[in-house]
Tab-separated table of C-alpha atoms and ligand atoms in Angstrom:
chain	number	residue	atom	x	y	z
A	155	MET	CA	-82.452	-28.260	-35.275
A	156	VAL	CA	-80.181	-27.177	-38.079
A	157	PHE	CA	-77.758	-25.473	-35.736
A	158	ARG	CA	-77.114	-28.738	-33.951
A	159	LEU	CA	-75.920	-30.173	-37.283
A	160	LEU	CA	-73.812	-27.109	-37.934
A	161	ARG	CA	-72.401	-26.807	-34.412
A	162	PRO	CA	-72.499	-30.079	-32.555
A	163	ASP	CA	-70.200	-28.632	-29.969
A	164	ALA	CA	-72.981	-26.211	-28.977
A	165	SER	CA	-74.812	-29.022	-27.248
A	166	LYS	CA	-71.782	-30.969	-26.121
A	167	VAL	CA	-70.212	-28.039	-24.274
A	168	TRP	CA	-72.958	-28.283	-21.748
A	169	GLU	CA	-71.651	-31.623	-20.559
A	170	ASP	CA	-68.579	-29.865	-19.175
A	171	GLU	CA	-68.884	-29.273	-15.440
A	172	ASN	CA	-66.641	-26.234	-15.413
A	173	ILE	CA	-68.751	-24.511	-18.021
A	174	ILE	CA	-71.920	-25.367	-16.211
A	175	SER	CA	-70.583	-23.905	-12.992
A	176	ARG	CA	-69.096	-20.731	-14.487
A	177	PHE	CA	-72.091	-19.925	-16.734
A	178	SER	CA	-74.833	-21.167	-14.363
A	179	ARG	CA	-76.956	-18.041	-14.463
A	180	TYR	CA	-76.810	-17.839	-18.284
A	181	LYS	CA	-77.818	-21.427	-18.575
A	182	GLY	CA	-80.681	-20.711	-16.046
A	183	ILE	CA	-81.958	-17.922	-18.298
A	184	MET	CA	-81.972	-20.311	-21.226
A	185	ASP	CA	-83.690	-23.009	-19.286
A	186	GLY	CA	-86.244	-20.541	-17.831
A	187	THR	CA	-85.126	-21.032	-14.231
A	188	GLN	CA	-83.517	-17.615	-14.019
A	189	ILE	CA	-84.614	-14.197	-15.119
A	190	ALA	CA	-82.606	-11.863	-17.288
A	191	ARG	CA	-81.126	-8.930	-15.273
A	192	TYR	CA	-82.713	-6.191	-17.355
A	193	LEU	CA	-86.251	-7.640	-16.585
A	194	ILE	CA	-85.466	-7.510	-12.845
A	195	ALA	CA	-84.182	-3.981	-13.146
A	196	LYS	CA	-87.508	-2.871	-14.766
A	197	SER	CA	-89.298	-3.733	-11.506
A	198	LEU	CA	-87.011	-1.640	-9.292
A	199	GLU	CA	-88.763	1.655	-8.648
A	200	CYS	CA	-86.736	4.805	-9.042
A	201	GLU	CA	-88.070	8.256	-8.154
A	202	PHE	CA	-86.359	10.964	-10.155
A	203	ASN	CA	-87.075	13.866	-12.392
A	204	PRO	CA	-85.069	13.940	-15.783
A	205	GLN	CA	-84.451	17.624	-14.998
A	206	ASP	CA	-82.455	16.693	-11.790
A	207	SER	CA	-78.766	17.483	-11.899
A	208	LEU	CA	-76.348	14.914	-13.364
A	209	ASP	CA	-74.631	14.654	-9.896
A	210	ASP	CA	-78.010	13.790	-8.249
A	211	LEU	CA	-78.943	11.269	-11.000
A	212	GLU	CA	-75.517	9.561	-10.739
A	213	LYS	CA	-75.830	9.362	-6.934
A	214	LEU	CA	-79.202	7.831	-7.278
A	215	LEU	CA	-77.835	5.274	-9.828
A	216	GLN	CA	-75.251	4.183	-7.296
A	217	GLU	CA	-77.870	3.688	-4.623
A	218	LYS	CA	-80.124	1.745	-6.995
A	219	SER	CA	-77.213	-0.486	-8.009
A	220	ILE	CA	-76.842	-1.591	-4.375
A	221	GLU	CA	-80.594	-2.194	-4.123
A	222	PHE	CA	-80.508	-4.120	-7.432
A	223	LYS	CA	-77.892	-6.495	-6.070
A	224	ASP	CA	-80.114	-7.238	-3.051
A	225	LEU	CA	-82.991	-7.905	-5.472
A	226	LEU	CA	-80.931	-10.455	-7.348
A	227	MET	CA	-80.639	-12.484	-4.179
A	228	LYS	CA	-84.490	-13.090	-4.066
A	229	GLU	CA	-86.045	-16.286	-5.162
A	230	VAL	CA	-87.126	-16.598	-8.833
A	231	PRO	CA	-90.897	-16.979	-8.180
A	232	GLU	CA	-90.879	-13.762	-6.150
A	233	LEU	CA	-88.987	-11.912	-8.876
A	234	LYS	CA	-91.384	-13.217	-11.546
A	235	ASN	CA	-94.348	-11.684	-9.688
A	236	ARG	CA	-92.800	-8.233	-9.526
A	237	GLU	CA	-94.533	-5.428	-11.402
A	238	ILE	CA	-92.849	-3.578	-14.247
A	239	ILE	CA	-92.388	0.138	-13.162
A	240	PRO	CA	-92.259	2.953	-15.796
A	241	ASN	CA	-89.828	5.040	-13.707
A	242	SER	CA	-87.451	2.127	-13.036
A	243	TYR	CA	-83.743	1.726	-12.460
A	244	LEU	CA	-83.394	0.979	-16.257
A	245	LYS	CA	-85.140	4.216	-17.121
A	246	LEU	CA	-82.773	6.137	-14.850
A	247	ALA	CA	-79.768	4.700	-16.616
A	248	GLU	CA	-81.172	5.643	-19.964
A	249	THR	CA	-81.875	9.142	-18.737
A	250	ILE	CA	-78.309	9.551	-17.641
A	251	ALA	CA	-77.004	8.124	-20.950
A	252	TYR	CA	-78.752	10.884	-22.815
A	253	LYS	CA	-77.199	13.453	-20.509
A	254	TYR	CA	-73.798	11.936	-21.298
A	255	LEU	CA	-74.538	12.325	-25.004
A	256	GLU	CA	-74.571	16.091	-24.554
A	257	SER	CA	-70.831	15.863	-23.985
A	258	CYS	CA	-70.036	12.382	-25.005
A	259	ILE	CA	-68.021	10.326	-22.504
A	260	PHE	CA	-69.294	6.875	-23.550
A	261	CYS	CA	-65.709	5.743	-24.287
A	262	GLU	CA	-62.342	6.745	-22.899
A	263	ARG	CA	-61.604	8.880	-26.021
A	264	GLN	CA	-63.936	11.342	-24.154
A	265	CYS	CA	-64.634	13.450	-27.186
A	266	LYS	CA	-67.077	15.590	-25.138
A	267	VAL	CA	-68.955	16.602	-28.231
A	268	ASN	CA	-72.692	17.319	-28.109
A	269	ARG	CA	-74.092	14.386	-30.174
A	270	ILE	CA	-77.683	15.346	-29.439
A	271	ASP	CA	-77.011	18.660	-31.331
A	272	GLY	CA	-75.596	16.606	-34.261
A	273	ASN	CA	-71.930	17.006	-33.464
A	274	LYS	CA	-69.618	14.018	-34.066
A	275	GLY	CA	-66.513	12.704	-32.249
A	276	TYR	CA	-64.118	9.986	-33.351
A	277	CYS	CA	-66.859	7.491	-34.011
A	278	LEU	CA	-68.549	9.869	-36.366
A	279	LEU	CA	-72.006	9.157	-34.817
A	280	THR	CA	-74.492	11.753	-33.747
A	281	LYS	CA	-77.260	10.581	-31.385
A	282	ASP	CA	-78.581	8.221	-34.109
A	283	SER	CA	-77.636	4.558	-34.148
A	284	TYR	CA	-77.090	2.476	-37.285
A	285	ILE	CA	-76.902	-1.255	-37.837
A	286	SER	CA	-75.303	-2.986	-40.696
A	287	SER	CA	-76.876	-6.416	-40.078
A	288	ALA	CA	-78.643	-8.597	-37.594
A	289	PHE	CA	-78.868	-12.371	-37.798
A	290	LEU	CA	-78.515	-15.726	-36.042
A	291	HIS	CA	-74.837	-16.210	-35.814
A	292	MET	CA	-73.570	-19.779	-35.912
A	293	GLY	CA	-69.884	-18.889	-35.718
A	294	GLU	CA	-69.694	-17.549	-32.110
A	295	GLU	CA	-68.331	-19.583	-29.164
A	296	SER	CA	-69.994	-22.939	-28.525
A	297	VAL	CA	-71.989	-21.768	-25.491
A	298	LEU	CA	-73.417	-18.865	-27.439
A	299	VAL	CA	-74.873	-20.216	-30.650
A	300	PRO	CA	-77.263	-19.595	-32.159
A	301	SER	CA	-76.524	-15.984	-31.163
A	302	GLY	CA	-78.839	-13.126	-32.019
A	303	THR	CA	-76.108	-10.847	-33.263
A	304	ILE	CA	-76.714	-7.180	-33.994
A	305	PHE	CA	-73.940	-5.374	-35.740
A	306	PHE	CA	-73.679	-1.681	-35.089
A	307	GLN	CA	-71.982	0.470	-37.704
A	308	SER	CA	-68.853	2.492	-36.636
A	309	CYS	CA	-66.309	2.025	-33.899
A	310	ASN	CA	-64.366	4.106	-31.377
A	311	PHE	CA	-61.151	2.162	-32.244
A	312	GLY	CA	-59.020	2.552	-35.345
A	313	CYS	CA	-57.381	-0.857	-35.501
A	314	VAL	CA	-55.107	-1.123	-38.452
A	315	PHE	CA	-55.770	-4.849	-38.790
A	316	CYS	CA	-59.553	-4.673	-38.178
A	317	GLN	CA	-61.159	-7.935	-39.344
A	318	ASN	CA	-64.553	-6.066	-39.683
A	319	TYR	CA	-63.064	-2.848	-41.230
A	320	ASP	CA	-66.061	-2.438	-43.610
A	321	ILE	CA	-68.362	-1.866	-40.624
A	322	SER	CA	-66.014	-0.183	-38.245
A	323	GLN	CA	-64.124	2.457	-40.253
A	324	ALA	CA	-63.567	1.917	-44.033
A	325	TRP	CA	-66.666	3.991	-44.816
A	326	LYS	CA	-65.524	6.937	-42.675
A	327	ASN	CA	-64.870	10.140	-44.677
A	328	ARG	CA	-65.797	8.337	-47.899
A	329	ARG	CA	-69.587	7.581	-47.707
A	330	PRO	CA	-72.264	8.914	-45.427
A	331	ILE	CA	-73.345	6.426	-42.845
A	332	GLU	CA	-76.926	6.460	-44.175
A	333	GLU	CA	-75.661	4.871	-47.349
A	334	VAL	CA	-73.949	1.940	-45.708
A	335	ALA	CA	-76.181	1.081	-42.735
A	336	ARG	CA	-79.714	1.297	-41.497
A	337	LYS	CA	-80.854	3.789	-38.810
A	338	VAL	CA	-82.668	2.206	-35.853
A	339	SER	CA	-84.565	3.756	-33.047
A	340	ASP	CA	-84.684	2.083	-29.609
A	341	LYS	CA	-88.162	0.653	-30.392
A	342	GLN	CA	-86.975	-0.739	-33.722
A	343	LEU	CA	-83.983	-2.309	-32.053
A	344	ALA	CA	-86.233	-3.900	-29.515
A	345	ILE	CA	-88.429	-5.414	-32.232
A	346	LEU	CA	-85.289	-6.682	-34.010
A	347	ALA	CA	-84.020	-8.311	-30.808
A	348	GLU	CA	-87.449	-9.952	-30.159
A	349	LYS	CA	-87.496	-11.316	-33.705
A	350	LEU	CA	-84.080	-12.868	-33.216
A	351	ALA	CA	-85.364	-14.443	-30.005
A	352	ASP	CA	-88.395	-15.825	-31.804
A	353	LYS	CA	-86.061	-17.439	-34.388
A	354	GLY	CA	-84.190	-19.305	-31.580
A	355	ALA	CA	-81.412	-17.022	-30.460
A	356	LEU	CA	-79.988	-17.851	-27.108
A	357	ASN	CA	-78.854	-14.302	-26.422
A	358	ILE	CA	-79.016	-10.858	-27.892
A	359	ASN	CA	-75.417	-10.027	-28.876
A	360	TYR	CA	-74.607	-6.357	-29.263
A	361	VAL	CA	-71.444	-5.970	-31.388
A	362	GLY	CA	-70.053	-3.934	-34.332
A	363	GLY	CA	-67.993	-1.920	-34.978
A	364	ASP	CA	-68.704	-1.531	-31.302
A	365	PRO	CA	-71.831	-1.063	-29.272
A	366	ILE	CA	-70.297	1.494	-26.941
A	367	PRO	CA	-71.292	4.575	-28.948
A	368	ASN	CA	-74.861	3.203	-28.880
A	369	ILE	CA	-75.369	2.695	-25.112
A	370	HIS	CA	-78.313	5.036	-25.056
A	371	THR	CA	-80.206	3.301	-27.849
A	372	ILE	CA	-79.476	-0.136	-26.417
A	373	LEU	CA	-80.708	0.953	-22.925
A	374	GLY	CA	-83.800	2.475	-24.687
A	375	SER	CA	-84.433	-0.838	-26.535
A	376	LEU	CA	-84.325	-2.710	-23.166
A	377	ILE	CA	-87.273	-0.652	-22.008
A	378	TYR	CA	-89.281	-2.035	-24.893
A	379	GLN	CA	-87.968	-5.629	-24.832
A	380	ASN	CA	-89.900	-8.094	-22.725
A	381	ILE	CA	-88.468	-11.501	-23.401
A	382	ASN	CA	-86.523	-13.456	-20.908
A	383	ILE	CA	-83.293	-13.682	-22.870
A	384	CYS	CA	-79.718	-13.128	-22.023
A	385	GLN	CA	-78.291	-9.721	-22.937
A	386	LEU	CA	-74.658	-9.917	-24.150
A	387	TRP	CA	-72.052	-7.193	-24.525
A	388	ASN	CA	-69.525	-7.920	-27.286
A	389	SER	CA	-67.117	-5.125	-27.347
A	390	ASN	CA	-63.572	-3.650	-27.280
A	391	PHE	CA	-64.408	-2.652	-23.688
A	392	TYR	CA	-62.967	0.782	-23.827
A	393	LEU	CA	-65.818	2.175	-21.791
A	394	THR	CA	-65.482	4.997	-19.294
A	395	GLU	CA	-66.224	4.129	-15.620
A	396	GLN	CA	-69.414	6.219	-15.894
A	397	SER	CA	-70.728	4.486	-18.975
A	398	LEU	CA	-69.863	1.033	-17.660
A	399	SER	CA	-71.919	1.976	-14.524
A	400	LEU	CA	-74.961	2.479	-16.883
A	401	ILE	CA	-74.965	-1.085	-18.140
A	402	ILE	CA	-73.076	-3.291	-15.665
A	403	ASP	CA	-76.237	-4.444	-13.914
A	404	PHE	CA	-78.310	-5.171	-16.956
A	405	ILE	CA	-75.902	-7.278	-18.969
A	406	ASP	CA	-76.012	-11.037	-18.255
A	407	PHE	CA	-72.888	-12.127	-20.310
A	408	TRP	CA	-69.696	-10.356	-21.234
A	409	LEU	CA	-67.817	-11.015	-24.402
A	410	PRO	CA	-64.810	-8.476	-24.363
A	411	ASP	CA	-61.831	-8.381	-26.688
A	412	TRP	CA	-58.447	-8.219	-24.966
A	413	LYS	CA	-55.951	-7.443	-27.763
A	414	TYR	CA	-52.827	-5.923	-26.185
A	415	GLY	CA	-50.860	-6.571	-23.062
A	416	ASN	CA	-49.501	-3.032	-22.832
A	417	ASN	CA	-50.472	0.566	-23.648
A	418	LYS	CA	-47.815	1.031	-26.364
A	419	CYS	CA	-49.250	-1.599	-28.758
A	420	GLY	CA	-52.767	-0.146	-28.150
A	421	LYS	CA	-51.506	3.244	-29.264
A	422	LYS	CA	-49.539	1.891	-32.273
A	423	TYR	CA	-52.272	-0.405	-33.775
A	424	SER	CA	-55.557	1.026	-32.523
A	425	GLY	CA	-54.670	4.706	-32.023
A	426	ILE	CA	-55.909	4.802	-28.372
A	427	GLU	CA	-54.323	5.825	-25.093
A	428	ASN	CA	-54.006	3.860	-21.856
A	429	TYR	CA	-55.318	0.635	-23.395
A	430	LEU	CA	-54.136	-1.725	-20.723
A	431	ASP	CA	-55.112	0.460	-17.871
A	432	VAL	CA	-58.716	0.879	-19.106
A	433	ILE	CA	-59.227	-2.617	-20.338
A	434	ALA	CA	-57.838	-4.364	-17.160
A	435	ARG	CA	-60.008	-1.955	-14.967
A	436	ASN	CA	-63.204	-2.785	-16.889
A	437	HIS	CA	-62.586	-6.567	-16.927
A	438	LYS	CA	-61.989	-6.547	-13.191
A	439	ARG	CA	-65.147	-4.614	-12.597
A	440	VAL	CA	-67.453	-6.843	-14.544
A	441	HIS	CA	-65.820	-9.903	-13.042
A	442	ASP	CA	-66.139	-8.618	-9.441
A	443	GLU	CA	-69.253	-6.439	-9.515
A	444	GLY	CA	-71.145	-7.519	-12.677
A	445	SER	CA	-72.483	-10.982	-13.557
A	446	GLY	CA	-69.024	-12.323	-13.703
A	447	GLU	CA	-70.036	-14.608	-16.639
A	448	ILE	CA	-67.317	-13.725	-19.144
A	449	ILE	CA	-65.611	-15.078	-22.179
A	450	ILE	CA	-62.517	-13.061	-23.056
A	451	ARG	CA	-61.528	-13.088	-26.668
A	452	HIS	CA	-57.842	-12.831	-27.292
A	453	LEU	CA	-56.734	-12.791	-30.969
A	454	VAL	CA	-53.082	-14.079	-31.080
A	455	MET	CA	-51.058	-11.542	-33.135
A	456	PRO	CA	-47.795	-12.440	-34.920
A	457	ASN	CA	-44.768	-11.334	-33.032
A	458	HIS	CA	-46.808	-10.223	-30.038
A	459	ILE	CA	-46.677	-13.261	-27.774
A	460	GLU	CA	-44.248	-11.861	-25.263
A	461	CYS	CA	-45.567	-8.249	-25.154
A	462	CYS	CA	-49.282	-8.904	-25.398
A	463	SER	CA	-50.538	-12.584	-25.131
A	464	LYS	CA	-48.458	-13.566	-22.060
A	465	PRO	CA	-49.075	-10.495	-19.922
A	466	ILE	CA	-52.867	-10.772	-20.611
A	467	LEU	CA	-52.885	-14.446	-19.648
A	468	ASP	CA	-50.934	-13.558	-16.431
A	469	TYR	CA	-53.550	-10.964	-15.525
A	470	VAL	CA	-56.506	-13.225	-16.213
A	471	ALA	CA	-55.005	-16.072	-14.159
A	472	LYS	CA	-54.364	-13.808	-11.228
A	473	GLU	CA	-57.309	-11.374	-11.234
A	474	LEU	CA	-60.122	-13.049	-13.261
A	475	PRO	CA	-60.442	-16.598	-12.088
A	476	LYS	CA	-64.091	-16.927	-13.106
A	477	ALA	CA	-63.421	-15.898	-16.755
A	478	VAL	CA	-63.123	-18.372	-19.598
A	479	MET	CA	-60.876	-17.437	-22.562
A	480	ASN	CA	-61.237	-17.902	-26.275
A	481	ILE	CA	-57.683	-18.013	-27.674
A	482	MET	CA	-58.254	-17.172	-31.317
A	483	GLY	CA	-55.900	-18.076	-34.069
A	484	GLN	CA	-57.715	-16.413	-36.979
A	485	PHE	CA	-55.667	-13.208	-37.244
A	486	ARG	CA	-55.289	-12.312	-40.931
A	487	PRO	CA	-53.198	-9.325	-42.234
A	488	VAL	CA	-56.140	-7.223	-43.619
A	489	PHE	CA	-56.905	-3.502	-43.985
A	490	HIS	CA	-53.695	-1.529	-43.206
A	491	SER	CA	-51.658	-4.479	-41.803
A	492	SER	CA	-49.233	-4.161	-44.735
A	493	ASN	CA	-47.915	-0.905	-43.353
A	494	TYR	CA	-46.650	-2.838	-40.242
A	495	PRO	CA	-44.334	-5.605	-41.486
A	496	GLU	CA	-44.209	-7.273	-38.007
A	497	ILE	CA	-47.909	-8.094	-38.176
A	498	ASN	CA	-48.226	-8.533	-41.968
A	499	ARG	CA	-48.751	-12.258	-41.793
A	500	ARG	CA	-50.867	-14.927	-40.061
A	501	PRO	CA	-49.518	-16.145	-36.672
A	502	THR	CA	-47.783	-19.501	-37.008
A	503	SER	CA	-49.174	-22.607	-35.453
A	504	LYS	CA	-46.171	-22.533	-33.122
A	505	GLU	CA	-47.028	-19.083	-31.885
A	506	ILE	CA	-50.659	-20.075	-31.248
A	507	GLN	CA	-49.643	-23.285	-29.507
A	508	GLU	CA	-47.115	-21.323	-27.347
A	509	VAL	CA	-50.039	-19.127	-26.131
A	510	LYS	CA	-52.266	-22.187	-25.503
A	511	ASN	CA	-49.545	-23.947	-23.623
A	512	TYR	CA	-48.911	-20.893	-21.405
A	513	ALA	CA	-52.662	-20.704	-20.673
A	514	ASP	CA	-52.570	-24.365	-19.665
A	515	LYS	CA	-49.564	-23.706	-17.408
A	516	LEU	CA	-51.565	-20.966	-15.671
A	517	GLY	CA	-54.688	-23.132	-15.319
A	518	ILE	CA	-56.829	-20.932	-17.556
A	519	LEU	CA	-60.047	-22.584	-18.924
A	520	TRP	CA	-59.979	-22.018	-22.768
A	521	ARG	CA	-60.590	-25.324	-24.532
A	522	PRO	CA	-64.431	-25.564	-24.427
A	523	VAL	CA	-64.887	-22.204	-26.186
A	524	SER	CA	-61.752	-21.833	-28.367
B	280	SF4	S1	-68.470	7.145	-28.194
B	280	SF4	FE1	-66.307	7.508	-27.839
B	280	SF4	S2	-65.471	8.062	-29.907
B	280	SF4	FE2	-67.727	8.315	-30.022
B	280	SF4	S3	-68.075	10.518	-29.573
B	280	SF4	FE3	-68.364	9.329	-27.634
B	280	SF4	S4	-66.350	9.431	-26.687
B	280	SF4	FE4	-66.085	9.962	-28.787
């Protein structure tokens, strides 16, 4: 296949015993010996009425999450024979997502606007989701390519150095979103995902911008998808605890960004509060309670080795031993970086090497995917 010529490391990486053991379930889905989590969730019956109170629905979600984890322990042939249920655990999560949209708390900005009624918070999205592109991505980490990548328009962050600023924010308050991206329903998103799978994608990779403001559409699309393929969440990870609860059991592979090692840099460069507290909390949760198959992307920023890179690596080594890291050296001073002299350059090779040496010192696995 062409991708093997473009990315010979994509095959070779699976000779690495550490990668095989850390990503065994993901590999099993690719080999057909495991079943994607969202398909299993569709067979877990859930009796509820969409008119039930949010409290009751959230309590039921917690109970079903425990049942779901028991179900994951069953043998694959038994799971394969289970019937798909219309009122499933997945449907319950989608129902709650639409309730959250009435006072949006998908991310920790917690704008609490009614997006169903057409109101907009920081991300400037109503209930509709828009995508800027979808294609087989050959540039993702070795274990992921070819990746069926779906780029959502808009973001809940305002990073001054955003490398994808055209999708995330440059259009805001300049052009209507309809002019720069294509609206998708949950069903259309499912068709798109299945087309990418038909073309050879190893995973469906929800990214942007950021997928967080589109949780409801993504959950809705999973109800229509039927292919045994890994579902991958590629995000800034600034979810609320409630919204993470909606997706934690259905995502097979996590690809979070971890940019800053403190709250102050998060406020200064992305305009958000409590960055470190939220991001560390969410990483810990998907590591301990979710699939635990994670590649953390860390973009090395100039002059931010001591305040950001090293504290992140310290946390990963101590709290997230199953995670693999991608230490990225491709920071470029784009968008509004020139307003911040300390980041208005590329990181030096010495800075990047210092971070990699520190990761080695802590025993963090990064080479196979960086
Ligand atoms: S997704 Fe985040 S930024 Fe967008 S409206 Fe909801 S809380 Fe606000």
